[in-house]
Structures are given as structure tokens and as C-alpha cells.
């Protein structure tokens, strides 16, 4: 499916409105492709249509895997946020609030160990959000590992098993790998325009919005 993950908050642009810049991570994206943007805070995806593509500031008809491109849209009902994905309708659309990770504590200055209720800022690919430990196999400190259950505090996001993560809170720092996710079913907000076409097996990760 086609997809884009937002790395910075989108902001209004000129001409065609919001412009998003990112890396095409799978397949190709073409002009006039209909894609899904999300997940939003209400666990939904928005149907959008690509109006223009630019690569190295030059107009293109399509974006290939591995290319960093800028996309313009005919219409965006809502403003995307950091960490979202733009994907082909052929892909499964879901979001995640809770997930399990195996973590390793790089540094922890407190005399007490990490325990349930600990919150930190987590970085997963282009996602940056606060998470809370809601379950763990044992309390840990610097140089120790554990499997923990984490929950996004602010809103659901889209993550995958196998993704690496880094987290920090003050002088406490750690890293880990996602080993399990709890998928939440989402709904799609359709546009009034009929769907004309969409590329299959393509994805783009957002880096910037203008």
C-alpha cells in the first residue's frame, strides 16, 4: 500500500494547500492516486487524493520506493500530525494504543527501579510520543532488561512488530524492540468524490509539512 509517516506537524501551505514531504518506503505513488491518511485521534483514516508530486523540487508523475518527495493534495479535511501514515487502500488500516516491548536500560540515575506507572518520551521511527508502563515482568534499573507492556498516553499510533524504540525521561534512557502489538480496528472517512484509482503496495513516510 502507499503510505507516509509524518515526522513533523503539518502546516498550511500555498497553492494546493497542505504539502507533505517524506520518504517513499514501499511501491510507487502516482498523481491522482486515492490514499488513506491516518490514524487520527478518533482512530479513523481519511481518504485523500494526490494532486501533485515533486522530487528534488521538480514535478514528477510518480514517486518510487526510496525517493524523498513532496506531495500536494486536492483536499484535506483534517490536518495530519506527526507519526501518521499515508497508505494505499489495499493495506490493512489499524492503529495501536498498547504494545509489548523488550527494553534495556542504558541509564537510570534514581535509586529506585523502573516500575509500573513510569512515563517516558518514546521514539519509534518518525513517532515521538509519551508512553506509560502498564505491566512488566520485573522492576529493572541500569544495565538490566525486561519485557514490558506500554500504552500511548496521548493518542493511538501506527507501529509494527520488530520496530526499534528509544525512550527517555530526564536522565533515564533506554532502548528496545517491539515484540507484540494490540491492533485496534479503525474506520475510514470517505470523500464525496468517487475513488478513481490507487497504487498497490506503496508507502511513504512523512518528514515535513509545508
Short mmCIF file of N, CA and C in Angstrom, two decimals, residues 16-183:
data_model
loop_
_atom_site.label_atom_id
_atom_site.label_comp_id
_atom_site.label_asym_id
_atom_site.label_seq_id
_atom_site.Cartn_x
_atom_site.Cartn_y
_atom_site.Cartn_z
N UNK A 16 -1.87 24.38 -3.54
CA UNK A 16 -2.77 23.26 -3.32
C UNK A 16 -3.04 22.99 -1.84
N UNK A 17 -2.62 23.90 -0.98
CA UNK A 17 -2.87 23.73 0.44
C UNK A 17 -1.72 23.02 1.12
N UNK A 18 -2.04 22.04 1.93
CA UNK A 18 -1.02 21.32 2.70
C UNK A 18 -0.10 20.50 1.79
N UNK A 19 1.20 20.66 2.00
CA UNK A 19 2.20 19.89 1.26
C UNK A 19 2.95 19.04 2.28
N UNK A 20 3.06 17.74 2.00
CA UNK A 20 3.81 16.88 2.90
C UNK A 20 5.03 16.31 2.16
N UNK A 21 6.12 16.24 2.88
CA UNK A 21 7.38 15.74 2.32
C UNK A 21 7.80 14.50 3.09
N UNK A 22 8.23 13.48 2.37
CA UNK A 22 8.63 12.26 3.06
C UNK A 22 9.32 11.26 2.16
N UNK A 23 9.63 10.11 2.73
CA UNK A 23 10.34 9.05 2.02
C UNK A 23 9.36 7.97 1.61
N UNK A 24 9.38 7.62 0.33
CA UNK A 24 8.55 6.52 -0.16
C UNK A 24 9.20 5.21 0.27
N UNK A 25 8.53 4.50 1.15
CA UNK A 25 9.13 3.29 1.73
C UNK A 25 8.73 2.00 1.03
N UNK A 26 7.65 2.05 0.24
CA UNK A 26 7.23 0.86 -0.50
C UNK A 26 6.50 1.26 -1.77
N UNK A 27 6.74 0.50 -2.84
CA UNK A 27 5.97 0.68 -4.07
C UNK A 27 6.13 2.04 -4.73
N UNK A 28 5.07 2.49 -5.41
CA UNK A 28 5.06 3.78 -6.09
C UNK A 28 3.77 4.52 -5.75
N UNK A 29 3.85 5.85 -5.83
CA UNK A 29 2.68 6.71 -5.63
C UNK A 29 2.55 7.58 -6.87
N UNK A 30 1.36 7.63 -7.43
CA UNK A 30 1.13 8.37 -8.66
C UNK A 30 0.16 9.53 -8.46
N UNK A 31 0.24 10.51 -9.36
CA UNK A 31 -0.73 11.60 -9.35
C UNK A 31 -2.14 11.02 -9.48
N UNK A 32 -3.07 11.61 -8.76
CA UNK A 32 -4.48 11.22 -8.74
C UNK A 32 -4.75 9.91 -8.00
N UNK A 33 -3.73 9.34 -7.36
CA UNK A 33 -3.97 8.16 -6.52
C UNK A 33 -4.83 8.53 -5.33
N UNK A 34 -5.75 7.66 -4.99
CA UNK A 34 -6.54 7.81 -3.77
C UNK A 34 -5.86 7.01 -2.67
N UNK A 35 -5.63 7.67 -1.52
CA UNK A 35 -4.89 7.04 -0.43
C UNK A 35 -5.60 7.28 0.89
N UNK A 36 -5.12 6.60 1.92
CA UNK A 36 -5.67 6.76 3.26
C UNK A 36 -4.64 7.41 4.17
N UNK A 37 -5.07 8.43 4.90
CA UNK A 37 -4.20 9.17 5.80
C UNK A 37 -4.67 8.96 7.23
N UNK A 38 -3.78 8.59 8.12
CA UNK A 38 -4.17 8.37 9.50
C UNK A 38 -3.08 7.65 10.28
N UNK A 39 -3.38 7.13 11.46
CA UNK A 39 -4.69 7.24 12.13
C UNK A 39 -4.82 8.56 12.88
N UNK A 40 -6.04 9.12 12.89
CA UNK A 40 -6.33 10.33 13.65
C UNK A 40 -6.68 9.95 15.09
N UNK A 41 -6.86 10.96 15.92
CA UNK A 41 -7.10 10.73 17.34
C UNK A 41 -8.34 9.88 17.59
N UNK A 42 -9.34 9.95 16.68
CA UNK A 42 -10.58 9.18 16.86
C UNK A 42 -10.48 7.79 16.23
N UNK A 43 -9.24 7.35 15.94
CA UNK A 43 -8.97 6.02 15.38
C UNK A 43 -9.53 5.87 13.96
N UNK A 44 -9.51 6.94 13.20
CA UNK A 44 -10.02 6.89 11.83
C UNK A 44 -8.92 7.22 10.83
N UNK A 45 -9.19 6.86 9.56
CA UNK A 45 -8.34 7.25 8.44
C UNK A 45 -9.17 8.12 7.51
N UNK A 46 -8.50 9.08 6.88
CA UNK A 46 -9.16 9.99 5.95
C UNK A 46 -8.78 9.62 4.51
N UNK A 47 -9.76 9.53 3.64
CA UNK A 47 -9.49 9.26 2.24
C UNK A 47 -9.06 10.55 1.56
N UNK A 48 -7.90 10.54 0.90
CA UNK A 48 -7.36 11.74 0.24
C UNK A 48 -6.90 11.39 -1.17
N UNK A 49 -6.74 12.41 -2.00
CA UNK A 49 -6.31 12.18 -3.37
C UNK A 49 -5.08 13.05 -3.69
N UNK A 50 -4.03 12.41 -4.22
CA UNK A 50 -2.78 13.09 -4.53
C UNK A 50 -2.97 13.98 -5.76
N UNK A 51 -2.64 15.26 -5.63
CA UNK A 51 -2.79 16.21 -6.73
C UNK A 51 -1.47 16.45 -7.46
N UNK A 52 -0.36 16.43 -6.72
CA UNK A 52 0.93 16.71 -7.36
C UNK A 52 2.05 16.01 -6.62
N UNK A 53 3.15 15.76 -7.34
CA UNK A 53 4.33 15.11 -6.78
C UNK A 53 5.57 15.88 -7.23
N UNK A 54 6.47 16.15 -6.29
CA UNK A 54 7.74 16.79 -6.63
C UNK A 54 8.88 16.00 -6.02
N UNK A 55 9.97 15.86 -6.78
CA UNK A 55 11.18 15.21 -6.30
C UNK A 55 12.35 16.13 -6.64
N UNK A 56 13.14 16.50 -5.64
CA UNK A 56 14.22 17.47 -5.85
C UNK A 56 13.69 18.77 -6.47
N UNK A 57 12.48 19.15 -6.02
CA UNK A 57 11.81 20.38 -6.44
C UNK A 57 11.38 20.39 -7.91
N UNK A 58 11.42 19.22 -8.53
CA UNK A 58 10.98 19.10 -9.92
C UNK A 58 9.69 18.27 -9.95
N UNK A 59 8.71 18.65 -10.79
CA UNK A 59 7.46 17.90 -10.86
C UNK A 59 7.68 16.49 -11.40
N UNK A 60 6.94 15.55 -10.82
CA UNK A 60 7.01 14.16 -11.24
C UNK A 60 5.60 13.60 -11.35
N UNK A 61 5.46 12.54 -12.14
CA UNK A 61 4.17 11.87 -12.26
C UNK A 61 4.00 10.76 -11.22
N UNK A 62 5.15 10.27 -10.70
CA UNK A 62 5.08 9.20 -9.70
C UNK A 62 6.27 9.27 -8.76
N UNK A 63 6.09 8.69 -7.59
CA UNK A 63 7.17 8.59 -6.60
C UNK A 63 7.51 7.12 -6.44
N UNK A 64 8.81 6.79 -6.58
CA UNK A 64 9.25 5.41 -6.47
C UNK A 64 9.81 5.13 -5.08
N UNK A 65 9.85 3.85 -4.75
CA UNK A 65 10.38 3.43 -3.46
C UNK A 65 11.81 3.94 -3.28
N UNK A 66 12.10 4.54 -2.13
CA UNK A 66 13.42 5.07 -1.85
C UNK A 66 13.56 6.55 -2.15
N UNK A 67 12.59 7.14 -2.84
CA UNK A 67 12.66 8.57 -3.17
C UNK A 67 12.04 9.43 -2.07
N UNK A 68 12.69 10.57 -1.83
CA UNK A 68 12.13 11.58 -0.93
C UNK A 68 11.37 12.58 -1.80
N UNK A 69 10.08 12.73 -1.54
CA UNK A 69 9.24 13.54 -2.41
C UNK A 69 8.32 14.45 -1.60
N UNK A 70 7.73 15.43 -2.29
CA UNK A 70 6.72 16.30 -1.72
C UNK A 70 5.40 16.04 -2.44
N UNK A 71 4.33 15.91 -1.67
CA UNK A 71 3.01 15.63 -2.24
C UNK A 71 2.04 16.74 -1.92
N UNK A 72 1.26 17.14 -2.92
CA UNK A 72 0.15 18.07 -2.73
C UNK A 72 -1.15 17.30 -2.89
N UNK A 73 -2.22 17.80 -2.29
CA UNK A 73 -3.50 17.08 -2.31
C UNK A 73 -4.62 17.99 -2.80
N UNK A 74 -5.63 17.38 -3.41
CA UNK A 74 -6.77 18.15 -3.87
C UNK A 74 -7.53 18.76 -2.70
N UNK A 75 -7.61 17.99 -1.60
CA UNK A 75 -8.35 18.48 -0.45
C UNK A 75 -8.00 17.64 0.77
N UNK A 76 -7.75 18.33 1.90
CA UNK A 76 -7.53 17.64 3.16
C UNK A 76 -8.55 18.18 4.17
N UNK A 77 -9.40 17.30 4.67
CA UNK A 77 -10.43 17.72 5.61
C UNK A 77 -9.83 18.04 6.99
N UNK A 78 -8.79 17.30 7.36
CA UNK A 78 -8.17 17.49 8.67
C UNK A 78 -6.65 17.57 8.53
N UNK A 79 -6.04 18.20 9.50
CA UNK A 79 -4.58 18.36 9.47
C UNK A 79 -3.90 17.14 10.08
N UNK A 80 -3.02 16.50 9.34
CA UNK A 80 -2.29 15.34 9.89
C UNK A 80 -1.34 15.77 11.00
N UNK A 81 -0.91 14.82 11.77
CA UNK A 81 0.06 15.08 12.83
C UNK A 81 1.25 14.14 12.68
N UNK A 82 2.25 14.44 13.44
CA UNK A 82 3.47 13.67 13.47
C UNK A 82 3.21 12.18 13.73
N UNK A 83 3.87 11.36 12.95
CA UNK A 83 3.77 9.92 13.14
C UNK A 83 2.71 9.22 12.30
N UNK A 84 1.88 10.01 11.59
CA UNK A 84 0.83 9.39 10.77
C UNK A 84 1.42 8.74 9.52
N UNK A 85 0.58 7.95 8.86
CA UNK A 85 0.99 7.29 7.63
C UNK A 85 -0.01 7.57 6.52
N UNK A 86 0.51 7.69 5.32
CA UNK A 86 -0.32 7.81 4.12
C UNK A 86 -0.16 6.50 3.36
N UNK A 87 -1.23 5.75 3.20
CA UNK A 87 -1.08 4.41 2.64
C UNK A 87 -2.17 4.10 1.63
N UNK A 88 -1.89 3.10 0.82
CA UNK A 88 -2.84 2.63 -0.18
C UNK A 88 -4.05 1.99 0.51
N UNK A 89 -5.24 2.14 -0.06
CA UNK A 89 -6.44 1.49 0.50
C UNK A 89 -6.33 -0.03 0.53
N UNK A 90 -5.40 -0.61 -0.23
CA UNK A 90 -5.25 -2.07 -0.24
C UNK A 90 -4.58 -2.58 1.02
N UNK A 91 -3.98 -1.70 1.81
CA UNK A 91 -3.34 -2.11 3.05
C UNK A 91 -4.33 -2.14 4.19
N UNK A 92 -4.04 -2.96 5.17
CA UNK A 92 -4.86 -3.00 6.38
C UNK A 92 -4.71 -1.68 7.13
N UNK A 93 -5.83 -1.08 7.49
CA UNK A 93 -5.79 0.16 8.27
C UNK A 93 -6.12 -0.16 9.72
N UNK A 94 -5.18 0.15 10.60
CA UNK A 94 -5.37 -0.11 12.02
C UNK A 94 -4.56 0.90 12.82
N UNK A 95 -4.76 0.90 14.12
CA UNK A 95 -3.93 1.73 14.98
C UNK A 95 -3.63 0.94 16.25
N UNK A 96 -2.72 1.45 17.05
CA UNK A 96 -2.26 0.74 18.24
C UNK A 96 -2.22 1.70 19.43
N UNK A 97 -2.77 1.25 20.56
CA UNK A 97 -2.67 2.02 21.81
C UNK A 97 -1.74 1.33 22.80
N UNK A 98 -1.77 -0.02 22.81
CA UNK A 98 -0.93 -0.78 23.73
C UNK A 98 -0.04 -1.75 22.96
N UNK A 99 1.18 -1.92 23.45
CA UNK A 99 2.10 -2.84 22.80
C UNK A 99 3.11 -3.36 23.81
N UNK A 100 3.76 -4.46 23.45
CA UNK A 100 4.77 -5.08 24.32
C UNK A 100 6.14 -4.91 23.69
N UNK A 101 7.12 -4.59 24.53
CA UNK A 101 8.49 -4.41 24.04
C UNK A 101 9.48 -5.01 25.02
N UNK A 102 10.59 -5.47 24.49
CA UNK A 102 11.71 -5.90 25.32
C UNK A 102 12.66 -4.71 25.42
N UNK A 103 12.84 -4.19 26.62
CA UNK A 103 13.63 -2.97 26.77
C UNK A 103 14.92 -3.23 27.58
N UNK A 104 15.89 -2.35 27.37
CA UNK A 104 17.16 -2.39 28.08
C UNK A 104 17.44 -0.99 28.61
N UNK A 105 17.76 -0.86 29.88
CA UNK A 105 18.01 0.44 30.50
C UNK A 105 19.47 0.84 30.31
N UNK A 106 19.68 1.90 29.56
CA UNK A 106 21.04 2.40 29.34
C UNK A 106 21.52 3.22 30.52
N UNK A 107 20.61 3.99 31.10
CA UNK A 107 20.98 4.87 32.22
C UNK A 107 19.75 5.14 33.07
N UNK A 108 19.93 5.03 34.38
CA UNK A 108 18.84 5.34 35.31
C UNK A 108 19.48 5.85 36.60
N UNK A 109 19.34 7.15 36.85
CA UNK A 109 20.06 7.77 37.96
C UNK A 109 19.35 7.62 39.30
N UNK A 110 18.06 7.35 39.26
CA UNK A 110 17.30 7.24 40.51
C UNK A 110 17.70 5.99 41.30
N UNK A 111 17.57 6.07 42.62
CA UNK A 111 17.88 4.92 43.47
C UNK A 111 16.80 3.84 43.35
N UNK A 112 15.60 4.26 42.95
CA UNK A 112 14.51 3.29 42.78
C UNK A 112 14.56 2.70 41.38
N UNK A 113 13.98 1.51 41.21
CA UNK A 113 13.96 0.85 39.92
C UNK A 113 12.77 1.32 39.08
N UNK A 114 12.84 1.07 37.76
CA UNK A 114 11.70 1.35 36.89
C UNK A 114 10.56 0.41 37.26
N UNK A 115 9.37 0.96 37.37
CA UNK A 115 8.23 0.16 37.78
C UNK A 115 6.98 0.58 37.02
N UNK A 116 5.90 -0.14 37.21
CA UNK A 116 4.62 0.18 36.57
C UNK A 116 4.23 1.63 36.93
N UNK A 117 3.77 2.38 35.92
CA UNK A 117 3.40 3.78 36.12
C UNK A 117 4.45 4.74 35.60
N UNK A 118 5.67 4.24 35.32
CA UNK A 118 6.73 5.09 34.79
C UNK A 118 6.35 5.60 33.40
N UNK A 119 6.55 6.90 33.16
CA UNK A 119 6.27 7.50 31.86
C UNK A 119 7.54 8.04 31.24
N UNK A 120 7.60 8.00 29.90
CA UNK A 120 8.77 8.50 29.19
C UNK A 120 8.37 8.90 27.78
N UNK A 121 9.21 9.69 27.15
CA UNK A 121 9.02 10.03 25.74
C UNK A 121 9.65 8.92 24.91
N UNK A 122 8.87 8.32 24.00
CA UNK A 122 9.38 7.23 23.19
C UNK A 122 9.54 7.69 21.75
N UNK A 123 10.56 7.17 21.09
CA UNK A 123 10.83 7.47 19.68
C UNK A 123 10.79 6.14 18.92
N UNK A 124 9.83 6.02 18.00
CA UNK A 124 9.69 4.82 17.17
C UNK A 124 9.58 5.28 15.72
N UNK A 125 10.62 5.04 14.94
CA UNK A 125 10.66 5.57 13.56
C UNK A 125 10.42 7.08 13.62
N UNK A 126 9.36 7.58 12.99
CA UNK A 126 9.09 9.01 13.00
C UNK A 126 8.14 9.43 14.12
N UNK A 127 7.73 8.49 14.94
CA UNK A 127 6.80 8.77 16.04
C UNK A 127 7.57 9.25 17.27
N UNK A 128 7.01 10.28 17.89
CA UNK A 128 7.53 10.77 19.17
C UNK A 128 6.32 11.03 20.05
N UNK A 129 6.20 10.27 21.13
CA UNK A 129 5.02 10.38 21.98
C UNK A 129 5.33 9.87 23.38
N UNK A 130 4.46 10.22 24.33
CA UNK A 130 4.62 9.75 25.70
C UNK A 130 3.99 8.37 25.86
N UNK A 131 4.71 7.47 26.53
CA UNK A 131 4.17 6.15 26.84
C UNK A 131 4.25 5.92 28.35
N UNK A 132 3.39 5.01 28.81
CA UNK A 132 3.38 4.63 30.23
C UNK A 132 3.54 3.12 30.34
N UNK A 133 4.36 2.68 31.30
CA UNK A 133 4.47 1.25 31.57
C UNK A 133 3.24 0.82 32.36
N UNK A 134 2.45 -0.12 31.81
CA UNK A 134 1.25 -0.58 32.50
C UNK A 134 1.39 -2.00 33.03
N UNK A 135 2.46 -2.68 32.59
CA UNK A 135 2.71 -4.03 33.08
C UNK A 135 4.16 -4.39 32.78
N UNK A 136 4.81 -5.11 33.66
CA UNK A 136 6.18 -5.54 33.41
C UNK A 136 6.48 -6.81 34.21
N UNK A 137 7.40 -7.62 33.67
CA UNK A 137 7.70 -8.90 34.30
C UNK A 137 8.51 -8.73 35.57
N UNK A 138 9.28 -7.63 35.67
CA UNK A 138 10.04 -7.35 36.88
C UNK A 138 10.54 -5.92 36.84
N UNK A 139 10.80 -5.33 37.98
CA UNK A 139 11.34 -3.98 38.05
C UNK A 139 12.83 -4.02 37.71
N UNK A 140 13.30 -3.01 36.99
CA UNK A 140 14.68 -3.02 36.50
C UNK A 140 15.36 -1.67 36.69
N UNK A 141 16.69 -1.68 36.56
CA UNK A 141 17.48 -0.47 36.64
C UNK A 141 18.60 -0.54 35.59
N UNK A 142 19.59 0.33 35.69
CA UNK A 142 20.65 0.42 34.68
C UNK A 142 21.31 -0.93 34.39
N UNK A 143 21.42 -1.23 33.06
CA UNK A 143 22.08 -2.46 32.64
C UNK A 143 21.20 -3.70 32.66
N UNK A 144 19.92 -3.54 32.96
CA UNK A 144 19.02 -4.69 33.03
C UNK A 144 17.98 -4.66 31.93
N UNK A 145 17.44 -5.85 31.61
CA UNK A 145 16.43 -5.99 30.57
C UNK A 145 15.12 -6.50 31.17
N UNK A 146 14.02 -6.23 30.44
CA UNK A 146 12.72 -6.76 30.86
C UNK A 146 11.73 -6.60 29.72
N UNK A 147 10.70 -7.45 29.76
CA UNK A 147 9.60 -7.32 28.81
C UNK A 147 8.51 -6.50 29.49
N UNK A 148 8.07 -5.43 28.82
CA UNK A 148 7.10 -4.51 29.42
C UNK A 148 5.92 -4.28 28.49
N UNK A 149 4.78 -3.96 29.07
CA UNK A 149 3.59 -3.58 28.30
C UNK A 149 3.49 -2.06 28.38
N UNK A 150 3.43 -1.40 27.23
CA UNK A 150 3.40 0.06 27.15
C UNK A 150 2.10 0.55 26.55
N UNK A 151 1.71 1.75 26.94
CA UNK A 151 0.49 2.37 26.41
C UNK A 151 0.78 3.80 25.99
N UNK A 152 0.34 4.15 24.76
CA UNK A 152 0.47 5.54 24.31
C UNK A 152 -0.46 6.40 25.16
N UNK A 153 0.05 7.51 25.66
CA UNK A 153 -0.71 8.37 26.56
C UNK A 153 -1.61 9.35 25.81
N UNK A 154 -1.12 9.88 24.68
CA UNK A 154 -1.84 10.97 24.01
C UNK A 154 -2.87 10.51 22.98
N UNK A 155 -2.49 9.59 22.11
CA UNK A 155 -3.38 9.15 21.03
C UNK A 155 -2.83 7.86 20.42
N UNK A 156 -3.66 7.11 19.73
CA UNK A 156 -3.17 5.88 19.08
C UNK A 156 -2.24 6.21 17.92
N UNK A 157 -1.33 5.32 17.63
CA UNK A 157 -0.40 5.50 16.51
C UNK A 157 -0.30 4.19 15.75
N UNK A 158 0.46 4.22 14.65
CA UNK A 158 0.65 3.03 13.83
C UNK A 158 2.09 2.55 13.96
N UNK A 159 2.27 1.37 14.56
CA UNK A 159 3.59 0.79 14.76
C UNK A 159 3.55 -0.67 14.34
N UNK A 160 4.72 -1.28 14.20
CA UNK A 160 4.79 -2.67 13.74
C UNK A 160 5.74 -3.48 14.62
N UNK A 161 5.48 -4.77 14.71
CA UNK A 161 6.36 -5.69 15.43
C UNK A 161 7.74 -5.68 14.77
N UNK A 162 8.77 -5.64 15.58
CA UNK A 162 10.14 -5.62 15.07
C UNK A 162 10.76 -4.24 15.04
N UNK A 163 9.94 -3.20 15.19
CA UNK A 163 10.46 -1.83 15.18
C UNK A 163 11.30 -1.57 16.43
N UNK A 164 12.39 -0.81 16.25
CA UNK A 164 13.24 -0.44 17.37
C UNK A 164 12.68 0.81 18.02
N UNK A 165 12.93 0.97 19.31
CA UNK A 165 12.48 2.17 20.01
C UNK A 165 13.57 2.68 20.94
N UNK A 166 13.47 3.96 21.24
CA UNK A 166 14.36 4.61 22.21
C UNK A 166 13.48 5.45 23.11
N UNK A 167 13.75 5.48 24.40
CA UNK A 167 12.92 6.28 25.30
C UNK A 167 13.80 7.01 26.32
N UNK A 168 13.23 8.09 26.84
CA UNK A 168 13.97 8.85 27.84
C UNK A 168 13.00 9.65 28.71
N UNK A 169 13.44 9.88 29.95
CA UNK A 169 12.72 10.73 30.89
C UNK A 169 13.76 11.30 31.83
N UNK A 170 14.11 12.59 31.60
CA UNK A 170 15.19 13.16 32.38
C UNK A 170 16.50 12.47 32.05
N UNK A 171 17.17 11.94 33.08
CA UNK A 171 18.45 11.25 32.87
C UNK A 171 18.27 9.75 32.64
N UNK A 172 17.03 9.29 32.67
CA UNK A 172 16.76 7.88 32.39
C UNK A 172 16.63 7.66 30.90
N UNK A 173 17.41 6.72 30.36
CA UNK A 173 17.40 6.43 28.93
C UNK A 173 17.39 4.92 28.71
N UNK A 174 16.71 4.51 27.64
CA UNK A 174 16.67 3.10 27.33
C UNK A 174 16.35 2.83 25.88
N UNK A 175 16.45 1.61 25.48
CA UNK A 175 16.17 1.21 24.11
C UNK A 175 15.48 -0.14 24.13
N UNK A 176 14.92 -0.53 22.97
CA UNK A 176 14.26 -1.82 22.94
C UNK A 176 13.69 -2.16 21.58
N UNK A 177 12.95 -3.24 21.54
CA UNK A 177 12.32 -3.73 20.31
C UNK A 177 10.87 -4.11 20.60
N UNK A 178 9.98 -3.74 19.70
CA UNK A 178 8.57 -4.09 19.84
C UNK A 178 8.38 -5.56 19.47
N UNK A 179 7.79 -6.33 20.36
CA UNK A 179 7.62 -7.77 20.12
C UNK A 179 6.15 -8.16 19.92
N UNK A 180 5.22 -7.28 20.29
CA UNK A 180 3.81 -7.59 20.11
C UNK A 180 3.00 -6.29 20.12
N UNK A 181 1.92 -6.25 19.36
CA UNK A 181 1.04 -5.09 19.33
C UNK A 181 -0.41 -5.54 19.45
N UNK A 182 -1.25 -4.64 19.96
CA UNK A 182 -2.68 -4.89 20.04
C UNK A 182 -3.35 -3.99 19.00
N UNK A 183 -3.78 -4.58 17.89
CA UNK A 183 -4.38 -3.81 16.81
C UNK A 183 -5.80 -3.38 17.16
#
